[in-house]
JSON list of C-alpha atoms in Angstrom, two decimals:
[
{"chain": "V", "resi": 1, "resn": "MET", "atom": "CA", "xyz": [-0.02, 0.04, 0.01]},
{"chain": "V", "resi": 2, "resn": "SER", "atom": "CA", "xyz": [1.29, 3.48, -0.91]},
{"chain": "V", "resi": 3, "resn": "VAL", "atom": "CA", "xyz": [0.32, 5.61, 2.19]},
{"chain": "V", "resi": 4, "resn": "ILE", "atom": "CA", "xyz": [1.12, 8.88, 0.13]},
{"chain": "V", "resi": 5, "resn": "VAL", "atom": "CA", "xyz": [-1.28, 7.76, -2.69]},
{"chain": "V", "resi": 6, "resn": "ALA", "atom": "CA", "xyz": [-3.94, 6.88, -0.09]},
{"chain": "V", "resi": 7, "resn": "GLU", "atom": "CA", "xyz": [-3.53, 10.24, 1.57]},
{"chain": "V", "resi": 8, "resn": "TYR", "atom": "CA", "xyz": [-4.04, 11.94, -1.71]},
{"chain": "V", "resi": 9, "resn": "GLY", "atom": "CA", "xyz": [-7.30, 10.10, -2.26]},
{"chain": "V", "resi": 10, "resn": "LEU", "atom": "CA", "xyz": [-8.49, 10.92, 1.05]},
{"chain": "V", "resi": 11, "resn": "ALA", "atom": "CA", "xyz": [-7.64, 14.70, 0.50]},
{"chain": "V", "resi": 12, "resn": "PHE", "atom": "CA", "xyz": [-10.00, 14.46, -2.54]},
{"chain": "V", "resi": 13, "resn": "ARG", "atom": "CA", "xyz": [-12.78, 12.93, -0.51]},
{"chain": "V", "resi": 14, "resn": "MET", "atom": "CA", "xyz": [-12.52, 9.72, -2.20]},
{"chain": "V", "resi": 15, "resn": "ARG", "atom": "CA", "xyz": [-13.43, 6.32, -0.65]},
{"chain": "V", "resi": 16, "resn": "VAL", "atom": "CA", "xyz": [-9.89, 4.63, -0.38]},
{"chain": "V", "resi": 17, "resn": "LEU", "atom": "CA", "xyz": [-9.66, 0.77, -0.39]},
{"chain": "V", "resi": 18, "resn": "ALA", "atom": "CA", "xyz": [-6.10, -0.85, -0.09]},
{"chain": "V", "resi": 19, "resn": "CYS", "atom": "CA", "xyz": [-4.55, -4.18, 0.07]},
{"chain": "V", "resi": 20, "resn": "ASP", "atom": "CA", "xyz": [-1.39, -5.57, 0.88]},
{"chain": "V", "resi": 21, "resn": "VAL", "atom": "CA", "xyz": [0.43, -8.87, 1.26]},
{"chain": "V", "resi": 22, "resn": "ARG", "atom": "CA", "xyz": [2.11, -7.61, 4.47]},
{"chain": "V", "resi": 23, "resn": "PRO", "atom": "CA", "xyz": [0.13, -6.58, 7.64]},
{"chain": "V", "resi": 24, "resn": "VAL", "atom": "CA", "xyz": [0.08, -2.84, 7.56]},
{"chain": "V", "resi": 25, "resn": "VAL", "atom": "CA", "xyz": [-1.70, -0.15, 9.64]},
{"chain": "V", "resi": 26, "resn": "PRO", "atom": "CA", "xyz": [-3.61, 2.03, 7.15]},
{"chain": "V", "resi": 27, "resn": "PRO", "atom": "CA", "xyz": [-4.00, 5.75, 7.54]},
{"chain": "V", "resi": 28, "resn": "ALA", "atom": "CA", "xyz": [-7.36, 6.59, 9.19]},
{"chain": "V", "resi": 29, "resn": "GLY", "atom": "CA", "xyz": [-10.18, 6.62, 6.66]},
{"chain": "V", "resi": 30, "resn": "VAL", "atom": "CA", "xyz": [-8.47, 3.84, 4.52]},
{"chain": "V", "resi": 31, "resn": "ALA", "atom": "CA", "xyz": [-10.32, 0.48, 4.37]},
{"chain": "V", "resi": 32, "resn": "MET", "atom": "CA", "xyz": [-8.03, -2.61, 4.07]},
{"chain": "V", "resi": 33, "resn": "VAL", "atom": "CA", "xyz": [-9.73, -5.18, 2.01]},
{"chain": "V", "resi": 34, "resn": "ASP", "atom": "CA", "xyz": [-8.63, -8.12, -0.27]},
{"chain": "V", "resi": 35, "resn": "PHE", "atom": "CA", "xyz": [-7.32, -7.85, -3.75]},
{"chain": "V", "resi": 36, "resn": "GLU", "atom": "CA", "xyz": [-10.52, -9.23, -5.15]},
{"chain": "V", "resi": 37, "resn": "ALA", "atom": "CA", "xyz": [-12.64, -6.43, -3.42]},
{"chain": "V", "resi": 38, "resn": "VAL", "atom": "CA", "xyz": [-10.19, -3.74, -4.86]},
{"chain": "V", "resi": 39, "resn": "LEU", "atom": "CA", "xyz": [-10.69, -5.03, -8.39]},
{"chain": "V", "resi": 40, "resn": "ARG", "atom": "CA", "xyz": [-14.39, -5.27, -8.21]},
{"chain": "V", "resi": 41, "resn": "ALA", "atom": "CA", "xyz": [-15.04, -2.00, -6.49]},
{"chain": "V", "resi": 42, "resn": "ALA", "atom": "CA", "xyz": [-12.36, 0.54, -7.52]},
{"chain": "V", "resi": 43, "resn": "ASP", "atom": "CA", "xyz": [-12.85, 3.07, -10.19]},
{"chain": "V", "resi": 44, "resn": "VAL", "atom": "CA", "xyz": [-9.15, 3.83, -10.05]},
{"chain": "V", "resi": 45, "resn": "ILE", "atom": "CA", "xyz": [-6.61, 1.21, -9.18]},
{"chain": "V", "resi": 46, "resn": "SER", "atom": "CA", "xyz": [-2.97, 2.25, -8.53]},
{"chain": "V", "resi": 47, "resn": "VAL", "atom": "CA", "xyz": [-0.51, -0.58, -8.28]},
{"chain": "V", "resi": 48, "resn": "HIS", "atom": "CA", "xyz": [2.70, -0.33, -6.07]},
{"chain": "V", "resi": 49, "resn": "VAL", "atom": "CA", "xyz": [4.45, -3.65, -6.01]},
{"chain": "V", "resi": 50, "resn": "HIS", "atom": "CA", "xyz": [8.05, -4.85, -6.50]},
{"chain": "V", "resi": 51, "resn": "LEU", "atom": "CA", "xyz": [8.45, -7.12, -9.51]},
{"chain": "V", "resi": 52, "resn": "ASP", "atom": "CA", "xyz": [9.13, -10.73, -8.44]},
{"chain": "V", "resi": 53, "resn": "ASP", "atom": "CA", "xyz": [7.79, -14.27, -9.36]},
{"chain": "V", "resi": 54, "resn": "THR", "atom": "CA", "xyz": [4.59, -13.70, -7.35]},
{"chain": "V", "resi": 55, "resn": "THR", "atom": "CA", "xyz": [3.74, -10.33, -8.81]},
{"chain": "V", "resi": 56, "resn": "ARG", "atom": "CA", "xyz": [4.74, -10.83, -12.52]},
{"chain": "V", "resi": 57, "resn": "GLY", "atom": "CA", "xyz": [1.54, -10.87, -14.61]},
{"chain": "V", "resi": 58, "resn": "MET", "atom": "CA", "xyz": [-0.60, -10.14, -11.42]},
{"chain": "V", "resi": 59, "resn": "ILE", "atom": "CA", "xyz": [-2.87, -8.02, -13.36]},
{"chain": "V", "resi": 60, "resn": "GLY", "atom": "CA", "xyz": [-4.02, -10.29, -16.23]},
{"chain": "V", "resi": 61, "resn": "ALA", "atom": "CA", "xyz": [-7.17, -10.66, -18.38]},
{"chain": "V", "resi": 62, "resn": "SER", "atom": "CA", "xyz": [-9.18, -12.01, -15.37]},
{"chain": "V", "resi": 63, "resn": "ALA", "atom": "CA", "xyz": [-8.29, -8.93, -13.38]},
{"chain": "V", "resi": 64, "resn": "PHE", "atom": "CA", "xyz": [-9.37, -6.70, -16.19]},
{"chain": "V", "resi": 65, "resn": "VAL", "atom": "CA", "xyz": [-12.67, -8.51, -16.48]},
{"chain": "V", "resi": 66, "resn": "ARG", "atom": "CA", "xyz": [-13.49, -8.06, -12.83]},
{"chain": "V", "resi": 67, "resn": "MET", "atom": "CA", "xyz": [-13.01, -4.33, -12.85]},
{"chain": "V", "resi": 68, "resn": "PRO", "atom": "CA", "xyz": [-15.83, -1.84, -13.27]},
{"chain": "V", "resi": 69, "resn": "PRO", "atom": "CA", "xyz": [-16.30, -0.73, -16.71]},
{"chain": "V", "resi": 70, "resn": "GLY", "atom": "CA", "xyz": [-14.29, 2.49, -17.40]},
{"chain": "V", "resi": 71, "resn": "ALA", "atom": "CA", "xyz": [-12.05, 1.79, -14.42]},
{"chain": "V", "resi": 72, "resn": "ILE", "atom": "CA", "xyz": [-8.46, 3.25, -14.64]},
{"chain": "V", "resi": 73, "resn": "LEU", "atom": "CA", "xyz": [-5.43, 1.11, -13.85]},
{"chain": "V", "resi": 74, "resn": "VAL", "atom": "CA", "xyz": [-2.32, 3.13, -12.90]},
{"chain": "V", "resi": 75, "resn": "ASN", "atom": "CA", "xyz": [0.73, 1.01, -12.85]},
{"chain": "V", "resi": 76, "resn": "THR", "atom": "CA", "xyz": [3.48, 2.64, -11.07]},
{"chain": "V", "resi": 77, "resn": "SER", "atom": "CA", "xyz": [5.39, -0.73, -10.75]},
{"chain": "V", "resi": 78, "resn": "GLN", "atom": "CA", "xyz": [7.43, -2.33, -13.49]},
{"chain": "V", "resi": 79, "resn": "GLY", "atom": "CA", "xyz": [5.55, -3.18, -16.76]},
{"chain": "V", "resi": 80, "resn": "ALA", "atom": "CA", "xyz": [5.62, -6.94, -16.18]},
{"chain": "V", "resi": 81, "resn": "ILE", "atom": "CA", "xyz": [3.20, -6.64, -13.41]},
{"chain": "V", "resi": 82, "resn": "VAL", "atom": "CA", "xyz": [0.64, -6.35, -16.11]},
{"chain": "V", "resi": 83, "resn": "GLY", "atom": "CA", "xyz": [0.37, -9.41, -18.26]},
{"chain": "V", "resi": 84, "resn": "GLU", "atom": "CA", "xyz": [1.02, -8.17, -21.95]},
{"chain": "V", "resi": 85, "resn": "ALA", "atom": "CA", "xyz": [-1.58, -10.29, -23.58]},
{"chain": "V", "resi": 86, "resn": "ALA", "atom": "CA", "xyz": [-4.14, -8.88, -21.05]},
{"chain": "V", "resi": 87, "resn": "LEU", "atom": "CA", "xyz": [-3.79, -5.17, -21.96]},
{"chain": "V", "resi": 88, "resn": "PRO", "atom": "CA", "xyz": [-7.05, -3.50, -22.72]},
{"chain": "V", "resi": 89, "resn": "GLY", "atom": "CA", "xyz": [-8.06, -3.64, -26.39]},
{"chain": "V", "resi": 90, "resn": "THR", "atom": "CA", "xyz": [-6.24, -6.98, -26.94]},
{"chain": "V", "resi": 91, "resn": "LYS", "atom": "CA", "xyz": [-9.26, -9.08, -25.71]},
{"chain": "V", "resi": 92, "resn": "PRO", "atom": "CA", "xyz": [-12.88, -8.18, -25.96]},
{"chain": "V", "resi": 93, "resn": "GLU", "atom": "CA", "xyz": [-13.45, -9.02, -22.34]},
{"chain": "V", "resi": 94, "resn": "SER", "atom": "CA", "xyz": [-11.11, -6.28, -21.10]},
{"chain": "V", "resi": 95, "resn": "ARG", "atom": "CA", "xyz": [-14.27, -3.94, -21.02]},
{"chain": "V", "resi": 96, "resn": "ASN", "atom": "CA", "xyz": [-12.88, -0.65, -21.84]},
{"chain": "V", "resi": 97, "resn": "VAL", "atom": "CA", "xyz": [-10.29, -0.32, -18.95]},
{"chain": "V", "resi": 98, "resn": "PHE", "atom": "CA", "xyz": [-8.11, 2.54, -19.21]},
{"chain": "V", "resi": 99, "resn": "LEU", "atom": "CA", "xyz": [-4.37, 1.86, -18.49]},
{"chain": "V", "resi": 100, "resn": "ARG", "atom": "CA", "xyz": [-1.79, 4.33, -17.39]},
{"chain": "V", "resi": 101, "resn": "GLU", "atom": "CA", "xyz": [1.83, 3.33, -16.72]},
{"chain": "V", "resi": 102, "resn": "SER", "atom": "CA", "xyz": [4.71, 5.40, -15.66]},
{"chain": "V", "resi": 103, "resn": "GLN", "atom": "CA", "xyz": [6.87, 6.63, -18.59]},
{"chain": "V", "resi": 104, "resn": "GLN", "atom": "CA", "xyz": [9.61, 4.21, -17.51]},
{"chain": "V", "resi": 105, "resn": "ALA", "atom": "CA", "xyz": [7.42, 1.04, -17.32]},
{"chain": "V", "resi": 106, "resn": "VAL", "atom": "CA", "xyz": [5.39, 1.33, -20.55]},
{"chain": "V", "resi": 107, "resn": "TYR", "atom": "CA", "xyz": [6.86, -1.81, -22.06]},
{"chain": "V", "resi": 108, "resn": "ILE", "atom": "CA", "xyz": [7.01, -5.40, -20.68]},
{"chain": "V", "resi": 109, "resn": "GLN", "atom": "CA", "xyz": [10.55, -5.67, -22.09]},
{"chain": "V", "resi": 110, "resn": "GLU", "atom": "CA", "xyz": [11.95, -2.44, -20.56]},
{"chain": "V", "resi": 111, "resn": "ASN", "atom": "CA", "xyz": [15.12, -2.41, -22.63]},
{"chain": "V", "resi": 112, "resn": "LEU", "atom": "CA", "xyz": [12.80, -1.39, -25.55]},
{"chain": "V", "resi": 113, "resn": "MET", "atom": "CA", "xyz": [12.78, 2.21, -24.01]},
{"chain": "V", "resi": 114, "resn": "LEU", "atom": "CA", "xyz": [16.35, 2.68, -25.40]},
{"chain": "V", "resi": 115, "resn": "GLU", "atom": "CA", "xyz": [14.98, 2.12, -28.91]},
{"chain": "V", "resi": 116, "resn": "ARG", "atom": "CA", "xyz": [11.93, 4.38, -28.54]},
{"chain": "V", "resi": 117, "resn": "PRO", "atom": "CA", "xyz": [12.13, 7.56, -30.50]},
{"chain": "V", "resi": 118, "resn": "ALA", "atom": "CA", "xyz": [12.27, 10.93, -28.73]},
{"chain": "V", "resi": 119, "resn": "GLY", "atom": "CA", "xyz": [9.31, 13.09, -29.09]}
]
């Protein structure tokens, strides 16, 4: 859970749901729920995890299907957290989820950034 992002959401009077694999004490006003509850309820999901074998592809096609239509996914982690085949638009069941990733993690194969044209 990113406490800073949660506090921004609270400042804008958002209902903030969070999940974490570790036991954490959330800021006042943040509801700790499981990953499934976040996927099903959140209009905006911000992902803050380290890339390892347990998180690689954690946001896959089945996750996109469970998100509300029009949900926004902000991947602040490395690109491989989102399964490449699951990206919205690649499958009809993605249901128009809007994906944002940080400039440094747009590609699953991150070395492709070196070949990306400036502009």
